[in-house]
Structures are given as structure tokens and as C-alpha cells.
């Protein structure tokens, strides 16, 4: 079974703090993704990485950065947290091989509250 | 802007009945379609994928794809209270990496 883990389930941070969210997958997947999910808005892609040290902006990258130094690990960084970044953050991964490559597997999520 | 549309619900279905969830998409060239289930407070989990026109069955779940009409459906037979969740439709877009997500339909199965 694919396993995707995230560093925290719940996190409370103050406005202006630098926040690190970490995601680890154990299936040797090439591609990894960071989403945020807000009520009524569905899943919105922040950044994705198609390989080590490679990253691409998604639909809402402003205020975020990412790091992928190792294949199994993808980090999301909030440079200076703001209250409008309060959300559920979901990491996902997938293989890049064959038609199954479009299927994404999610971690348990991190509910971040910025006060 | 490529879009995936779902009725937000909630859709209320009696236990034992068939639940029918629908999704429409704007990109006529889309080839791959997915249904994810998300329980409250949990992350999405993949339940069905479909790539060809027609029906695909897996246990109590059937995915139906009609590319000419640009819709994909998920039928749940013999609905159980444990099927109560939000169901997300996702479609592969032009990119080799990204999926386009619907906002989800909340399904409630009433005992």
C-alpha cells in the first residue's frame, strides 16, 4: 500500500511566523503535490514537484515555497504566515509510469490555524 | 479555464437505495477520470478510475463515462450509512501532472 505521511495533523502558528510542513512517501513516487482545501472551494494546487529538486507552481503559489531535496520528501514553506493561510493542507504523491500515473495518493492532512 | 462541476449537495439517500453522483467537465479532450471519497476531517481516497466510455463496476460502485456529453457519474448500490462522505470528481487536464478537481458532492445515507 502507498503510504504518505505528513509531519503534523494540527498546527497553530502566529501571524508572521515561518511555517514548515513536511510530507514523506514510501513508494518511490516521482511526483509530489501540495494542495490546500477550503470549504466550498475544493482542492487547490499550490506547488508540485515532478522530480528531485524540480518544482512547478500550481494555481495559488503566492506566499508559499517548496523544497524537494530527496525523492521521498516534499516540504511546503509559508515564508510569513497570514490568517488567510488558515486551511487544511494536503500532500499527495503518484508514480509517473503508465496510466496509473494520474492517480494521486494523499497524506492525512495538516490543519493549520494562523492566529 | 478548464472546469469540473459537481452539485455540492447534500444529497440525501435512504439506506439500501442507489446513490447517483454526477460530474460534468469542460475539456472535451479529457481522457482520464477519477472518483475520490473524503470522510469528514480525513483526506481523499481514490475509489474508482475510468478511462473509456461506458460503465466500470467495482463491488457496489459503478462509474459511468459519456465523453460525447462530457459527464461522468458514480453509482453506489445498496447504500450504507458508511458511504456518507463527500465525493470528489477529478479529471486529467492537458498537463501530464495535474488533475482538475470538482468541489465535491456531500452524500448522506439515512438509516
JSON list of C-alpha atoms in Angstrom, two decimals:
[
{"chain": "A", "resi": 1, "resn": "UNK", "atom": "CA", "xyz": [0.00, 0.00, 0.00]},
{"chain": "A", "resi": 2, "resn": "UNK", "atom": "CA", "xyz": [1.07, 3.53, -0.74]},
{"chain": "A", "resi": 3, "resn": "UNK", "atom": "CA", "xyz": [1.83, 5.45, 2.40]},
{"chain": "A", "resi": 4, "resn": "UNK", "atom": "CA", "xyz": [2.03, 9.22, 2.52]},
{"chain": "A", "resi": 5, "resn": "UNK", "atom": "CA", "xyz": [2.68, 10.83, 5.90]},
{"chain": "A", "resi": 6, "resn": "UNK", "atom": "CA", "xyz": [2.61, 14.45, 6.99]},
{"chain": "A", "resi": 7, "resn": "UNK", "atom": "CA", "xyz": [4.58, 15.89, 9.88]},
{"chain": "A", "resi": 8, "resn": "UNK", "atom": "CA", "xyz": [1.64, 17.26, 11.86]},
{"chain": "A", "resi": 9, "resn": "UNK", "atom": "CA", "xyz": [-2.13, 16.72, 11.96]},
{"chain": "A", "resi": 10, "resn": "UNK", "atom": "CA", "xyz": [-2.82, 20.04, 13.69]},
{"chain": "A", "resi": 11, "resn": "UNK", "atom": "CA", "xyz": [-0.68, 23.15, 13.86]},
{"chain": "A", "resi": 12, "resn": "UNK", "atom": "CA", "xyz": [-1.29, 26.58, 15.38]},
{"chain": "A", "resi": 13, "resn": "UNK", "atom": "CA", "xyz": [1.03, 29.42, 14.39]},
{"chain": "A", "resi": 14, "resn": "UNK", "atom": "CA", "xyz": [1.13, 33.17, 14.82]},
{"chain": "A", "resi": 15, "resn": "UNK", "atom": "CA", "xyz": [0.96, 35.74, 12.05]},
{"chain": "A", "resi": 16, "resn": "UNK", "atom": "CA", "xyz": [4.40, 36.40, 10.60]},
{"chain": "A", "resi": 17, "resn": "UNK", "atom": "CA", "xyz": [5.93, 33.10, 11.66]},
{"chain": "A", "resi": 18, "resn": "UNK", "atom": "CA", "xyz": [7.77, 30.90, 9.17]},
{"chain": "A", "resi": 19, "resn": "UNK", "atom": "CA", "xyz": [5.98, 27.56, 8.91]},
{"chain": "A", "resi": 20, "resn": "UNK", "atom": "CA", "xyz": [7.31, 24.25, 7.61]},
{"chain": "A", "resi": 21, "resn": "UNK", "atom": "CA", "xyz": [5.02, 21.41, 6.57]},
{"chain": "A", "resi": 22, "resn": "UNK", "atom": "CA", "xyz": [6.69, 18.16, 5.65]},
{"chain": "A", "resi": 23, "resn": "UNK", "atom": "CA", "xyz": [5.46, 15.23, 3.58]},
{"chain": "A", "resi": 24, "resn": "UNK", "atom": "CA", "xyz": [7.10, 11.83, 3.17]},
{"chain": "A", "resi": 25, "resn": "UNK", "atom": "CA", "xyz": [6.08, 8.99, 0.84]},
{"chain": "A", "resi": 26, "resn": "UNK", "atom": "CA", "xyz": [7.44, 5.47, 0.87]},
{"chain": "A", "resi": 27, "resn": "UNK", "atom": "CA", "xyz": [6.56, 4.25, -2.65]},
{"chain": "A", "resi": 28, "resn": "UNK", "atom": "CA", "xyz": [9.41, 5.78, -4.62]},
{"chain": "A", "resi": 29, "resn": "UNK", "atom": "CA", "xyz": [6.97, 8.07, -6.42]},
{"chain": "A", "resi": 30, "resn": "UNK", "atom": "CA", "xyz": [8.46, 10.66, -8.75]},
{"chain": "A", "resi": 31, "resn": "UNK", "atom": "CA", "xyz": [5.71, 13.26, -8.44]},
{"chain": "A", "resi": 32, "resn": "UNK", "atom": "CA", "xyz": [4.54, 15.01, -5.30]},
{"chain": "A", "resi": 33, "resn": "UNK", "atom": "CA", "xyz": [1.93, 17.73, -4.72]},
{"chain": "A", "resi": 34, "resn": "UNK", "atom": "CA", "xyz": [0.80, 20.23, -2.14]},
{"chain": "A", "resi": 35, "resn": "UNK", "atom": "CA", "xyz": [-2.85, 21.30, -2.02]},
{"chain": "A", "resi": 36, "resn": "UNK", "atom": "CA", "xyz": [-4.95, 23.38, 0.27]},
{"chain": "A", "resi": 37, "resn": "UNK", "atom": "CA", "xyz": [-8.60, 22.64, 0.83]},
{"chain": "A", "resi": 38, "resn": "UNK", "atom": "CA", "xyz": [-11.15, 25.17, 2.00]},
{"chain": "A", "resi": 39, "resn": "UNK", "atom": "CA", "xyz": [-14.92, 24.74, 2.38]},
{"chain": "A", "resi": 40, "resn": "UNK", "atom": "CA", "xyz": [-16.74, 25.29, -0.90]},
{"chain": "A", "resi": 41, "resn": "UNK", "atom": "CA", "xyz": [-13.52, 25.77, -2.87]},
{"chain": "A", "resi": 42, "resn": "UNK", "atom": "CA", "xyz": [-12.36, 22.21, -3.27]},
{"chain": "A", "resi": 43, "resn": "UNK", "atom": "CA", "xyz": [-8.73, 21.24, -3.72]},
{"chain": "A", "resi": 44, "resn": "UNK", "atom": "CA", "xyz": [-6.42, 23.95, -4.99]},
{"chain": "A", "resi": 45, "resn": "UNK", "atom": "CA", "xyz": [-2.90, 23.12, -6.13]},
{"chain": "A", "resi": 46, "resn": "UNK", "atom": "CA", "xyz": [-0.15, 25.19, -4.53]},
{"chain": "A", "resi": 47, "resn": "UNK", "atom": "CA", "xyz": [3.01, 23.57, -5.93]},
{"chain": "A", "resi": 48, "resn": "UNK", "atom": "CA", "xyz": [4.08, 20.27, -7.34]},
{"chain": "A", "resi": 49, "resn": "UNK", "atom": "CA", "xyz": [7.37, 18.53, -7.95]},
{"chain": "A", "resi": 50, "resn": "UNK", "atom": "CA", "xyz": [7.95, 16.07, -10.78]},
{"chain": "A", "resi": 51, "resn": "UNK", "atom": "CA", "xyz": [11.41, 15.02, -9.59]},
{"chain": "A", "resi": 52, "resn": "UNK", "atom": "CA", "xyz": [14.10, 15.76, -7.03]},
{"chain": "A", "resi": 53, "resn": "UNK", "atom": "CA", "xyz": [14.98, 19.47, -6.95]},
{"chain": "A", "resi": 54, "resn": "UNK", "atom": "CA", "xyz": [12.31, 20.17, -9.59]},
{"chain": "A", "resi": 55, "resn": "UNK", "atom": "CA", "xyz": [9.23, 22.23, -8.80]},
{"chain": "A", "resi": 56, "resn": "UNK", "atom": "CA", "xyz": [6.38, 23.91, -10.61]},
{"chain": "A", "resi": 57, "resn": "UNK", "atom": "CA", "xyz": [3.87, 26.49, -9.46]},
{"chain": "A", "resi": 58, "resn": "UNK", "atom": "CA", "xyz": [0.28, 25.43, -9.19]},
{"chain": "A", "resi": 59, "resn": "UNK", "atom": "CA", "xyz": [-2.78, 27.66, -9.15]},
{"chain": "A", "resi": 60, "resn": "UNK", "atom": "CA", "xyz": [-2.12, 29.52, -5.88]},
{"chain": "A", "resi": 61, "resn": "UNK", "atom": "CA", "xyz": [1.65, 29.67, -5.17]},
{"chain": "A", "resi": 62, "resn": "UNK", "atom": "CA", "xyz": [1.72, 33.18, -3.67]},
{"chain": "A", "resi": 63, "resn": "UNK", "atom": "CA", "xyz": [3.01, 33.21, -0.10]},
{"chain": "A", "resi": 64, "resn": "UNK", "atom": "CA", "xyz": [4.39, 29.67, -0.35]},
{"chain": "A", "resi": 65, "resn": "UNK", "atom": "CA", "xyz": [7.61, 28.00, -1.38]},
{"chain": "A", "resi": 66, "resn": "UNK", "atom": "CA", "xyz": [8.65, 24.35, -1.57]},
{"chain": "A", "resi": 67, "resn": "UNK", "atom": "CA", "xyz": [11.71, 22.19, -1.28]},
{"chain": "A", "resi": 68, "resn": "UNK", "atom": "CA", "xyz": [12.45, 18.71, -2.61]},
{"chain": "A", "resi": 69, "resn": "UNK", "atom": "CA", "xyz": [15.98, 17.64, -1.79]},
{"chain": "A", "resi": 70, "resn": "UNK", "atom": "CA", "xyz": [15.20, 13.91, -1.58]},
{"chain": "A", "resi": 71, "resn": "UNK", "atom": "CA", "xyz": [12.80, 11.84, -3.65]},
{"chain": "A", "resi": 72, "resn": "UNK", "atom": "CA", "xyz": [10.66, 10.75, -0.70]},
{"chain": "A", "resi": 73, "resn": "UNK", "atom": "CA", "xyz": [10.30, 14.17, 0.94]},
{"chain": "A", "resi": 74, "resn": "UNK", "atom": "CA", "xyz": [8.47, 17.32, -0.16]},
{"chain": "A", "resi": 75, "resn": "UNK", "atom": "CA", "xyz": [8.29, 20.35, 2.10]},
{"chain": "A", "resi": 76, "resn": "UNK", "atom": "CA", "xyz": [5.91, 23.31, 1.97]},
{"chain": "A", "resi": 77, "resn": "UNK", "atom": "CA", "xyz": [7.11, 26.57, 3.49]},
{"chain": "A", "resi": 78, "resn": "UNK", "atom": "CA", "xyz": [4.96, 29.53, 4.47]},
{"chain": "A", "resi": 79, "resn": "UNK", "atom": "CA", "xyz": [7.50, 32.34, 4.50]},
{"chain": "A", "resi": 80, "resn": "UNK", "atom": "CA", "xyz": [5.43, 34.65, 6.70]},
{"chain": "A", "resi": 81, "resn": "UNK", "atom": "CA", "xyz": [2.17, 33.09, 7.82]},
{"chain": "A", "resi": 82, "resn": "UNK", "atom": "CA", "xyz": [-1.00, 35.12, 7.47]},
{"chain": "A", "resi": 83, "resn": "UNK", "atom": "CA", "xyz": [-4.53, 34.48, 8.74]},
{"chain": "A", "resi": 84, "resn": "UNK", "atom": "CA", "xyz": [-5.77, 33.81, 5.19]},
{"chain": "A", "resi": 85, "resn": "UNK", "atom": "CA", "xyz": [-3.46, 30.79, 5.08]},
{"chain": "A", "resi": 86, "resn": "UNK", "atom": "CA", "xyz": [-5.54, 29.07, 7.74]},
{"chain": "A", "resi": 87, "resn": "UNK", "atom": "CA", "xyz": [-6.61, 25.91, 5.93]},
{"chain": "A", "resi": 88, "resn": "UNK", "atom": "CA", "xyz": [-6.30, 22.14, 5.54]},
{"chain": "A", "resi": 89, "resn": "UNK", "atom": "CA", "xyz": [-3.06, 21.29, 3.72]},
{"chain": "A", "resi": 90, "resn": "UNK", "atom": "CA", "xyz": [-2.90, 18.02, 1.84]},
{"chain": "A", "resi": 91, "resn": "UNK", "atom": "CA", "xyz": [0.15, 16.35, 0.34]},
{"chain": "A", "resi": 92, "resn": "UNK", "atom": "CA", "xyz": [-0.18, 13.79, -2.45]},
{"chain": "A", "resi": 93, "resn": "UNK", "atom": "CA", "xyz": [2.15, 11.61, -4.48]},
{"chain": "A", "resi": 94, "resn": "UNK", "atom": "CA", "xyz": [1.99, 9.40, -7.55]},
{"chain": "A", "resi": 95, "resn": "UNK", "atom": "CA", "xyz": [4.16, 7.41, -9.88]},
{"chain": "A", "resi": 96, "resn": "UNK", "atom": "CA", "xyz": [4.92, 8.77, -13.35]},
{"chain": "A", "resi": 97, "resn": "UNK", "atom": "CA", "xyz": [4.58, 5.37, -15.04]},
{"chain": "A", "resi": 98, "resn": "UNK", "atom": "CA", "xyz": [1.65, 4.36, -17.25]},
{"chain": "A", "resi": 99, "resn": "UNK", "atom": "CA", "xyz": [-2.00, 5.37, -16.98]},
{"chain": "A", "resi": 100, "resn": "UNK", "atom": "CA", "xyz": [-1.93, 4.69, -13.24]},
{"chain": "A", "resi": 101, "resn": "UNK", "atom": "CA", "xyz": [0.34, 7.69, -13.01]},
{"chain": "A", "resi": 102, "resn": "UNK", "atom": "CA", "xyz": [-2.65, 10.01, -12.92]},
{"chain": "A", "resi": 103, "resn": "UNK", "atom": "CA", "xyz": [-3.92, 8.51, -9.68]},
{"chain": "A", "resi": 104, "resn": "UNK", "atom": "CA", "xyz": [-2.83, 10.54, -6.68]},
{"chain": "A", "resi": 105, "resn": "UNK", "atom": "CA", "xyz": [-2.49, 9.21, -3.13]},
{"chain": "A", "resi": 106, "resn": "UNK", "atom": "CA", "xyz": [-2.98, 11.58, -0.24]},
{"chain": "A", "resi": 107, "resn": "UNK", "atom": "CA", "xyz": [-1.49, 12.02, 3.19]},
{"chain": "A", "resi": 108, "resn": "UNK", "atom": "CA", "xyz": [-3.74, 12.55, 6.25]},
{"chain": "A", "resi": 109, "resn": "UNK", "atom": "CA", "xyz": [-3.59, 16.34, 6.01]},
{"chain": "A", "resi": 110, "resn": "UNK", "atom": "CA", "xyz": [-2.41, 19.14, 8.30]},
{"chain": "A", "resi": 111, "resn": "UNK", "atom": "CA", "xyz": [-4.99, 21.52, 9.67]},
{"chain": "A", "resi": 112, "resn": "UNK", "atom": "CA", "xyz": [-3.13, 24.82, 10.08]},
{"chain": "A", "resi": 113, "resn": "UNK", "atom": "CA", "xyz": [-4.54, 27.70, 12.07]},
{"chain": "A", "resi": 114, "resn": "UNK", "atom": "CA", "xyz": [-2.82, 31.08, 11.90]},
{"chain": "A", "resi": 115, "resn": "UNK", "atom": "CA", "xyz": [-3.79, 33.49, 14.67]},
{"chain": "B", "resi": 1, "resn": "UNK", "atom": "CA", "xyz": [-10.23, 27.90, -17.75]},
{"chain": "B", "resi": 2, "resn": "UNK", "atom": "CA", "xyz": [-10.92, 24.18, -17.68]},
{"chain": "B", "resi": 3, "resn": "UNK", "atom": "CA", "xyz": [-13.57, 23.26, -15.13]},
{"chain": "B", "resi": 4, "resn": "UNK", "atom": "CA", "xyz": [-15.12, 20.32, -13.35]},
{"chain": "B", "resi": 5, "resn": "UNK", "atom": "CA", "xyz": [-18.59, 20.88, -11.95]},
{"chain": "B", "resi": 6, "resn": "UNK", "atom": "CA", "xyz": [-20.41, 18.97, -9.23]},
{"chain": "B", "resi": 7, "resn": "UNK", "atom": "CA", "xyz": [-23.59, 19.68, -7.32]},
{"chain": "B", "resi": 8, "resn": "UNK", "atom": "CA", "xyz": [-22.47, 20.48, -3.78]},
{"chain": "B", "resi": 9, "resn": "UNK", "atom": "CA", "xyz": [-25.47, 18.75, -2.20]},
{"chain": "B", "resi": 10, "resn": "UNK", "atom": "CA", "xyz": [-26.14, 17.49, 0.32]},
{"chain": "B", "resi": 11, "resn": "UNK", "atom": "CA", "xyz": [-27.66, 14.55, -1.50]},
{"chain": "B", "resi": 12, "resn": "UNK", "atom": "CA", "xyz": [-29.79, 12.52, 0.90]},
{"chain": "B", "resi": 13, "resn": "UNK", "atom": "CA", "xyz": [-30.47, 8.87, 0.03]},
{"chain": "B", "resi": 14, "resn": "UNK", "atom": "CA", "xyz": [-32.24, 6.18, 2.10]},
{"chain": "B", "resi": 15, "resn": "UNK", "atom": "CA", "xyz": [-30.18, 3.21, 3.21]},
{"chain": "B", "resi": 16, "resn": "UNK", "atom": "CA", "xyz": [-30.30, 0.40, 0.66]},
{"chain": "B", "resi": 17, "resn": "UNK", "atom": "CA", "xyz": [-31.15, 2.69, -2.27]},
{"chain": "B", "resi": 18, "resn": "UNK", "atom": "CA", "xyz": [-28.93, 3.67, -5.20]},
{"chain": "B", "resi": 19, "resn": "UNK", "atom": "CA", "xyz": [-26.98, 6.89, -4.81]},
{"chain": "B", "resi": 20, "resn": "UNK", "atom": "CA", "xyz": [-26.19, 8.69, -8.07]},
{"chain": "B", "resi": 21, "resn": "UNK", "atom": "CA", "xyz": [-23.45, 11.32, -8.17]},
{"chain": "B", "resi": 22, "resn": "UNK", "atom": "CA", "xyz": [-22.76, 13.37, -11.26]},
{"chain": "B", "resi": 23, "resn": "UNK", "atom": "CA", "xyz": [-19.86, 15.40, -12.60]},
{"chain": "B", "resi": 24, "resn": "UNK", "atom": "CA", "xyz": [-19.50, 17.44, -15.79]},
{"chain": "B", "resi": 25, "resn": "UNK", "atom": "CA", "xyz": [-16.27, 18.70, -17.31]},
{"chain": "B", "resi": 26, "resn": "UNK", "atom": "CA", "xyz": [-15.46, 21.39, -19.83]},
{"chain": "B", "resi": 27, "resn": "UNK", "atom": "CA", "xyz": [-12.41, 19.99, -21.66]},
{"chain": "B", "resi": 28, "resn": "UNK", "atom": "CA", "xyz": [-13.63, 17.74, -24.48]},
{"chain": "B", "resi": 29, "resn": "UNK", "atom": "CA", "xyz": [-10.13, 16.27, -24.82]},
{"chain": "B", "resi": 30, "resn": "UNK", "atom": "CA", "xyz": [-10.03, 14.87, -21.28]},
{"chain": "B", "resi": 31, "resn": "UNK", "atom": "CA", "xyz": [-9.13, 11.19, -21.15]},
{"chain": "B", "resi": 32, "resn": "UNK", "atom": "CA", "xyz": [-8.83, 10.13, -17.51]},
{"chain": "B", "resi": 33, "resn": "UNK", "atom": "CA", "xyz": [-11.42, 10.46, -14.75]},
{"chain": "B", "resi": 34, "resn": "UNK", "atom": "CA", "xyz": [-11.36, 9.70, -11.06]},
{"chain": "B", "resi": 35, "resn": "UNK", "atom": "CA", "xyz": [-13.72, 9.49, -8.11]},
{"chain": "B", "resi": 36, "resn": "UNK", "atom": "CA", "xyz": [-12.37, 10.12, -4.63]},
{"chain": "B", "resi": 37, "resn": "UNK", "atom": "CA", "xyz": [-14.21, 9.71, -1.34]},
{"chain": "B", "resi": 38, "resn": "UNK", "atom": "CA", "xyz": [-13.47, 12.03, 1.56]},
{"chain": "B", "resi": 39, "resn": "UNK", "atom": "CA", "xyz": [-14.83, 11.45, 5.04]},
{"chain": "B", "resi": 40, "resn": "UNK", "atom": "CA", "xyz": [-15.22, 14.49, 7.26]},
{"chain": "B", "resi": 41, "resn": "UNK", "atom": "CA", "xyz": [-11.84, 15.56, 8.64]},
{"chain": "B", "resi": 42, "resn": "UNK", "atom": "CA", "xyz": [-9.97, 13.00, 6.56]},
{"chain": "B", "resi": 43, "resn": "UNK", "atom": "CA", "xyz": [-8.04, 13.10, 3.30]},
{"chain": "B", "resi": 44, "resn": "UNK", "atom": "CA", "xyz": [-9.40, 11.99, -0.09]},
{"chain": "B", "resi": 45, "resn": "UNK", "atom": "CA", "xyz": [-9.03, 8.34, -1.06]},
{"chain": "B", "resi": 46, "resn": "UNK", "atom": "CA", "xyz": [-9.30, 7.01, -4.60]},
{"chain": "B", "resi": 47, "resn": "UNK", "atom": "CA", "xyz": [-12.27, 4.69, -5.15]},
{"chain": "B", "resi": 48, "resn": "UNK", "atom": "CA", "xyz": [-12.65, 4.49, -8.94]},
{"chain": "B", "resi": 49, "resn": "UNK", "atom": "CA", "xyz": [-10.85, 5.47, -12.12]},
{"chain": "B", "resi": 50, "resn": "UNK", "atom": "CA", "xyz": [-12.31, 5.28, -15.62]},
{"chain": "B", "resi": 51, "resn": "UNK", "atom": "CA", "xyz": [-10.70, 5.92, -18.98]},
{"chain": "B", "resi": 52, "resn": "UNK", "atom": "CA", "xyz": [-13.15, 4.57, -21.61]},
{"chain": "B", "resi": 53, "resn": "UNK", "atom": "CA", "xyz": [-16.76, 5.33, -22.48]},
{"chain": "B", "resi": 54, "resn": "UNK", "atom": "CA", "xyz": [-19.26, 3.09, -20.75]},
{"chain": "B", "resi": 55, "resn": "UNK", "atom": "CA", "xyz": [-19.53, 1.53, -17.32]},
{"chain": "B", "resi": 56, "resn": "UNK", "atom": "CA", "xyz": [-16.89, 0.21, -14.95]},
{"chain": "B", "resi": 57, "resn": "UNK", "atom": "CA", "xyz": [-18.01, -1.79, -11.94]},
{"chain": "B", "resi": 58, "resn": "UNK", "atom": "CA", "xyz": [-16.17, -2.45, -8.70]},
{"chain": "B", "resi": 59, "resn": "UNK", "atom": "CA", "xyz": [-18.25, -4.07, -5.99]},
{"chain": "B", "resi": 60, "resn": "UNK", "atom": "CA", "xyz": [-21.14, -1.77, -5.10]},
{"chain": "B", "resi": 61, "resn": "UNK", "atom": "CA", "xyz": [-19.62, 1.09, -7.13]},
{"chain": "B", "resi": 62, "resn": "UNK", "atom": "CA", "xyz": [-20.15, 1.76, -10.83]},
{"chain": "B", "resi": 63, "resn": "UNK", "atom": "CA", "xyz": [-18.50, 4.61, -12.71]},
{"chain": "B", "resi": 64, "resn": "UNK", "atom": "CA", "xyz": [-20.13, 5.72, -15.95]},
{"chain": "B", "resi": 65, "resn": "UNK", "atom": "CA", "xyz": [-18.40, 7.83, -18.57]},
{"chain": "B", "resi": 66, "resn": "UNK", "atom": "CA", "xyz": [-20.01, 9.61, -21.52]},
{"chain": "B", "resi": 67, "resn": "UNK", "atom": "CA", "xyz": [-17.38, 11.61, -23.38]},
{"chain": "B", "resi": 68, "resn": "UNK", "atom": "CA", "xyz": [-19.83, 12.92, -26.01]},
{"chain": "B", "resi": 69, "resn": "UNK", "atom": "CA", "xyz": [-21.92, 14.55, -23.29]},
{"chain": "B", "resi": 70, "resn": "UNK", "atom": "CA", "xyz": [-18.88, 15.31, -21.12]},
{"chain": "B", "resi": 71, "resn": "UNK", "atom": "CA", "xyz": [-20.11, 13.79, -17.92]},
{"chain": "B", "resi": 72, "resn": "UNK", "atom": "CA", "xyz": [-19.00, 11.10, -15.55]},
{"chain": "B", "resi": 73, "resn": "UNK", "atom": "CA", "xyz": [-21.19, 9.52, -12.88]},
{"chain": "B", "resi": 74, "resn": "UNK", "atom": "CA", "xyz": [-20.72, 7.36, -9.83]},
{"chain": "B", "resi": 75, "resn": "UNK", "atom": "CA", "xyz": [-23.47, 4.98, -8.74]},
{"chain": "B", "resi": 76, "resn": "UNK", "atom": "CA", "xyz": [-23.43, 3.39, -5.31]},
{"chain": "B", "resi": 77, "resn": "UNK", "atom": "CA", "xyz": [-25.77, 0.39, -4.99]},
{"chain": "B", "resi": 78, "resn": "UNK", "atom": "CA", "xyz": [-27.21, -0.79, -1.68]},
{"chain": "B", "resi": 79, "resn": "UNK", "atom": "CA", "xyz": [-26.11, 2.45, 0.00]},
{"chain": "B", "resi": 80, "resn": "UNK", "atom": "CA", "xyz": [-24.86, 2.14, 3.57]},
{"chain": "B", "resi": 81, "resn": "UNK", "atom": "CA", "xyz": [-24.53, 4.81, 6.27]},
{"chain": "B", "resi": 82, "resn": "UNK", "atom": "CA", "xyz": [-20.75, 4.29, 5.98]},
{"chain": "B", "resi": 83, "resn": "UNK", "atom": "CA", "xyz": [-20.98, 5.68, 2.42]},
{"chain": "B", "resi": 84, "resn": "UNK", "atom": "CA", "xyz": [-21.86, 9.09, 3.87]},
{"chain": "B", "resi": 85, "resn": "UNK", "atom": "CA", "xyz": [-18.99, 11.32, 2.76]},
{"chain": "B", "resi": 86, "resn": "UNK", "atom": "CA", "xyz": [-18.04, 13.96, 0.23]},
{"chain": "B", "resi": 87, "resn": "UNK", "atom": "CA", "xyz": [-17.30, 12.57, -3.23]},
{"chain": "B", "resi": 88, "resn": "UNK", "atom": "CA", "xyz": [-14.77, 14.42, -5.36]},
{"chain": "B", "resi": 89, "resn": "UNK", "atom": "CA", "xyz": [-14.57, 14.13, -9.13]},
{"chain": "B", "resi": 90, "resn": "UNK", "atom": "CA", "xyz": [-11.17, 14.73, -10.75]},
{"chain": "B", "resi": 91, "resn": "UNK", "atom": "CA", "xyz": [-10.24, 14.93, -14.42]},
{"chain": "B", "resi": 92, "resn": "UNK", "atom": "CA", "xyz": [-6.82, 14.82, -16.04]},
{"chain": "B", "resi": 93, "resn": "UNK", "atom": "CA", "xyz": [-6.18, 18.05, -17.90]},
{"chain": "B", "resi": 94, "resn": "UNK", "atom": "CA", "xyz": [-3.60, 18.92, -20.54]},
{"chain": "B", "resi": 95, "resn": "UNK", "atom": "CA", "xyz": [-0.74, 18.70, -18.12]},
{"chain": "B", "resi": 96, "resn": "UNK", "atom": "CA", "xyz": [0.89, 15.33, -17.53]},
{"chain": "B", "resi": 97, "resn": "UNK", "atom": "CA", "xyz": [0.93, 16.13, -13.85]},
{"chain": "B", "resi": 98, "resn": "UNK", "atom": "CA", "xyz": [-2.17, 17.97, -12.79]},
{"chain": "B", "resi": 99, "resn": "UNK", "atom": "CA", "xyz": [-5.71, 16.90, -12.08]},
{"chain": "B", "resi": 100, "resn": "UNK", "atom": "CA", "xyz": [-8.63, 19.32, -12.25]},
{"chain": "B", "resi": 101, "resn": "UNK", "atom": "CA", "xyz": [-10.86, 18.89, -9.23]},
{"chain": "B", "resi": 102, "resn": "UNK", "atom": "CA", "xyz": [-14.54, 19.42, -8.65]},
{"chain": "B", "resi": 103, "resn": "UNK", "atom": "CA", "xyz": [-15.60, 20.93, -5.32]},
{"chain": "B", "resi": 104, "resn": "UNK", "atom": "CA", "xyz": [-17.34, 17.71, -4.28]},
{"chain": "B", "resi": 105, "resn": "UNK", "atom": "CA", "xyz": [-20.84, 16.43, -3.53]},
{"chain": "B", "resi": 106, "resn": "UNK", "atom": "CA", "xyz": [-21.79, 15.70, 0.05]},
{"chain": "B", "resi": 107, "resn": "UNK", "atom": "CA", "xyz": [-23.72, 12.42, 0.30]},
{"chain": "B", "resi": 108, "resn": "UNK", "atom": "CA", "xyz": [-25.82, 11.50, 3.33]},
{"chain": "B", "resi": 109, "resn": "UNK", "atom": "CA", "xyz": [-27.20, 7.98, 3.67]},
{"chain": "B", "resi": 110, "resn": "UNK", "atom": "CA", "xyz": [-30.16, 7.91, 6.06]},
{"chain": "B", "resi": 111, "resn": "UNK", "atom": "CA", "xyz": [-30.77, 4.71, 8.06]}
]
